[in-house]
Amino acid sequence: MGYGVKVAQPLHIRSAKLELFFRLNVGFNDFLKYYQGDATMVEVKDIEGRVLWINARHFRPYVTRDGIQGLFRMELDKQGELQLLQKLE
């Protein structure tokens, strides 16, 4: 998989891109360990049950003083490279 995203099971990307949707609810204090370098990957489970590990740096634009909460859409290209991470709600 591309830099910044790992998937527990193989993805079969048949079209030009693959969209994955997941919810994330991480408190601010919990997310501090990513800023401090104690952890680099955020583990999430998408709505189809696939386990994903996403580099925490991709979530920095979405951090508030409450942490990160919401529904996200992630788009991977045919090579599995992250193309888009978007907060939907």
PDB file of C-alpha atoms in Angstrom:
ATOM      1  CA  MET A   1       0.000   0.000   0.000  1.00  0.00           C
ATOM      2  CA  GLY A   2       1.043   3.588  -0.423  1.00  0.00           C
ATOM      3  CA  TYR A   3       2.815   5.686   2.153  1.00  0.00           C
ATOM      4  CA  GLY A   4       0.480   6.685   4.922  1.00  0.00           C
ATOM      5  CA  VAL A   5      -2.177   3.960   4.544  1.00  0.00           C
ATOM      6  CA  LYS A   6      -2.038   0.253   5.351  1.00  0.00           C
ATOM      7  CA  VAL A   7      -4.907  -2.208   5.134  1.00  0.00           C
ATOM      8  CA  ALA A   8      -5.140  -5.437   7.145  1.00  0.00           C
ATOM      9  CA  GLN A   9      -6.507  -7.410   4.194  1.00  0.00           C
ATOM     10  CA  PRO A  10      -5.746  -7.032   0.478  1.00  0.00           C
ATOM     11  CA  LEU A  11      -7.854  -4.557  -1.446  1.00  0.00           C
ATOM     12  CA  HIS A  12      -8.924  -5.356  -4.963  1.00  0.00           C
ATOM     13  CA  ILE A  13      -9.113  -1.990  -6.702  1.00  0.00           C
ATOM     14  CA  ARG A  14     -10.771  -2.622 -10.042  1.00  0.00           C
ATOM     15  CA  SER A  15     -11.560   0.938 -11.046  1.00  0.00           C
ATOM     16  CA  ALA A  16      -9.393   4.061 -11.098  1.00  0.00           C
ATOM     17  CA  LYS A  17     -10.084   4.686  -7.405  1.00  0.00           C
ATOM     18  CA  LEU A  18     -11.483   3.113  -4.268  1.00  0.00           C
ATOM     19  CA  GLU A  19     -13.602   4.981  -1.732  1.00  0.00           C
ATOM     20  CA  LEU A  20     -13.583   3.920   1.906  1.00  0.00           C
ATOM     21  CA  PHE A  21     -15.818   5.403   4.607  1.00  0.00           C
ATOM     22  CA  PHE A  22     -15.166   5.300   8.359  1.00  0.00           C
ATOM     23  CA  ARG A  23     -16.065   7.043  11.602  1.00  0.00           C
ATOM     24  CA  LEU A  24     -13.436   8.394  13.942  1.00  0.00           C
ATOM     25  CA  ASN A  25     -13.804   9.558  17.536  1.00  0.00           C
ATOM     26  CA  VAL A  26     -10.470  10.397  19.185  1.00  0.00           C
ATOM     27  CA  GLY A  27     -10.229  12.822  22.096  1.00  0.00           C
ATOM     28  CA  PHE A  28      -7.685  15.647  21.991  1.00  0.00           C
ATOM     29  CA  ASN A  29      -5.524  14.166  24.765  1.00  0.00           C
ATOM     30  CA  ASP A  30      -5.462  10.802  22.999  1.00  0.00           C
ATOM     31  CA  PHE A  31      -4.406  12.456  19.756  1.00  0.00           C
ATOM     32  CA  LEU A  32      -1.509  14.239  21.521  1.00  0.00           C
ATOM     33  CA  LYS A  33       0.542  11.024  21.405  1.00  0.00           C
ATOM     34  CA  TYR A  34       0.618  11.373  17.607  1.00  0.00           C
ATOM     35  CA  TYR A  35       1.888  14.957  17.854  1.00  0.00           C
ATOM     36  CA  GLN A  36       4.498  13.912  20.398  1.00  0.00           C
ATOM     37  CA  GLY A  37       5.773  11.120  18.158  1.00  0.00           C
ATOM     38  CA  ASP A  38       4.721   8.265  20.446  1.00  0.00           C
ATOM     39  CA  ALA A  39       2.474   6.864  17.697  1.00  0.00           C
ATOM     40  CA  THR A  40       2.248   7.468  13.953  1.00  0.00           C
ATOM     41  CA  MET A  41      -0.666   5.392  12.656  1.00  0.00           C
ATOM     42  CA  VAL A  42      -4.361   5.739  13.518  1.00  0.00           C
ATOM     43  CA  GLU A  43      -6.285   2.462  13.364  1.00  0.00           C
ATOM     44  CA  VAL A  44      -9.849   2.645  12.071  1.00  0.00           C
ATOM     45  CA  LYS A  45     -12.406   0.176  10.801  1.00  0.00           C
ATOM     46  CA  ASP A  46     -14.283   1.190   7.667  1.00  0.00           C
ATOM     47  CA  ILE A  47     -18.033   0.701   7.285  1.00  0.00           C
ATOM     48  CA  GLU A  48     -17.406  -2.657   5.563  1.00  0.00           C
ATOM     49  CA  GLY A  49     -15.332  -3.928   8.493  1.00  0.00           C
ATOM     50  CA  ARG A  50     -11.865  -3.573   6.950  1.00  0.00           C
ATOM     51  CA  VAL A  51      -9.113  -2.508   9.353  1.00  0.00           C
ATOM     52  CA  LEU A  52      -7.090   0.460   8.085  1.00  0.00           C
ATOM     53  CA  TRP A  53      -3.987   2.145   9.493  1.00  0.00           C
ATOM     54  CA  ILE A  54      -3.696   5.757   8.387  1.00  0.00           C
ATOM     55  CA  ASN A  55      -0.754   8.040   9.092  1.00  0.00           C
ATOM     56  CA  ALA A  56      -1.855  10.520  11.755  1.00  0.00           C
ATOM     57  CA  ARG A  57      -0.446  13.470   9.807  1.00  0.00           C
ATOM     58  CA  HIS A  58      -3.400  13.193   7.417  1.00  0.00           C
ATOM     59  CA  PHE A  59      -5.796  14.062  10.264  1.00  0.00           C
ATOM     60  CA  ARG A  60      -4.062  17.270  11.422  1.00  0.00           C
ATOM     61  CA  PRO A  61      -6.453  19.585   9.522  1.00  0.00           C
ATOM     62  CA  TYR A  62      -9.389  18.036  11.392  1.00  0.00           C
ATOM     63  CA  VAL A  63      -8.091  18.314  14.977  1.00  0.00           C
ATOM     64  CA  THR A  64     -10.088  20.592  17.275  1.00  0.00           C
ATOM     65  CA  ARG A  65      -9.764  21.102  21.018  1.00  0.00           C
ATOM     66  CA  ASP A  66     -12.268  18.236  21.343  1.00  0.00           C
ATOM     67  CA  GLY A  67     -10.084  15.939  19.221  1.00  0.00           C
ATOM     68  CA  ILE A  68     -11.298  14.400  15.977  1.00  0.00           C
ATOM     69  CA  GLN A  69     -14.864  13.228  15.520  1.00  0.00           C
ATOM     70  CA  GLY A  70     -16.871  12.503  12.421  1.00  0.00           C
ATOM     71  CA  LEU A  71     -17.510  10.490   9.310  1.00  0.00           C
ATOM     72  CA  PHE A  72     -14.643  10.457   6.798  1.00  0.00           C
ATOM     73  CA  ARG A  73     -14.239   9.476   3.168  1.00  0.00           C
ATOM     74  CA  MET A  74     -10.864   8.251   1.999  1.00  0.00           C
ATOM     75  CA  GLU A  75      -9.985   7.782  -1.653  1.00  0.00           C
ATOM     76  CA  LEU A  76      -7.151   5.530  -2.845  1.00  0.00           C
ATOM     77  CA  ASP A  77      -5.841   5.305  -6.385  1.00  0.00           C
ATOM     78  CA  LYS A  78      -5.294   2.039  -8.243  1.00  0.00           C
ATOM     79  CA  GLN A  79      -1.857   1.631  -6.619  1.00  0.00           C
ATOM     80  CA  GLY A  80      -3.334   2.097  -3.134  1.00  0.00           C
ATOM     81  CA  GLU A  81      -1.939   5.612  -2.684  1.00  0.00           C
ATOM     82  CA  LEU A  82      -3.991   8.031  -0.609  1.00  0.00           C
ATOM     83  CA  GLN A  83      -5.527  10.670  -2.876  1.00  0.00           C
ATOM     84  CA  LEU A  84      -8.131  12.257  -0.613  1.00  0.00           C
ATOM     85  CA  LEU A  85      -9.178  12.318   3.019  1.00  0.00           C
ATOM     86  CA  GLN A  86     -12.358  14.293   3.554  1.00  0.00           C
ATOM     87  CA  LYS A  87     -14.487  14.869   6.643  1.00  0.00           C
ATOM     88  CA  LEU A  88     -18.137  14.495   5.696  1.00  0.00           C
ATOM     89  CA  GLU A  89     -19.818  15.410   8.978  1.00  0.00           C
TER      90      GLU A  89
END
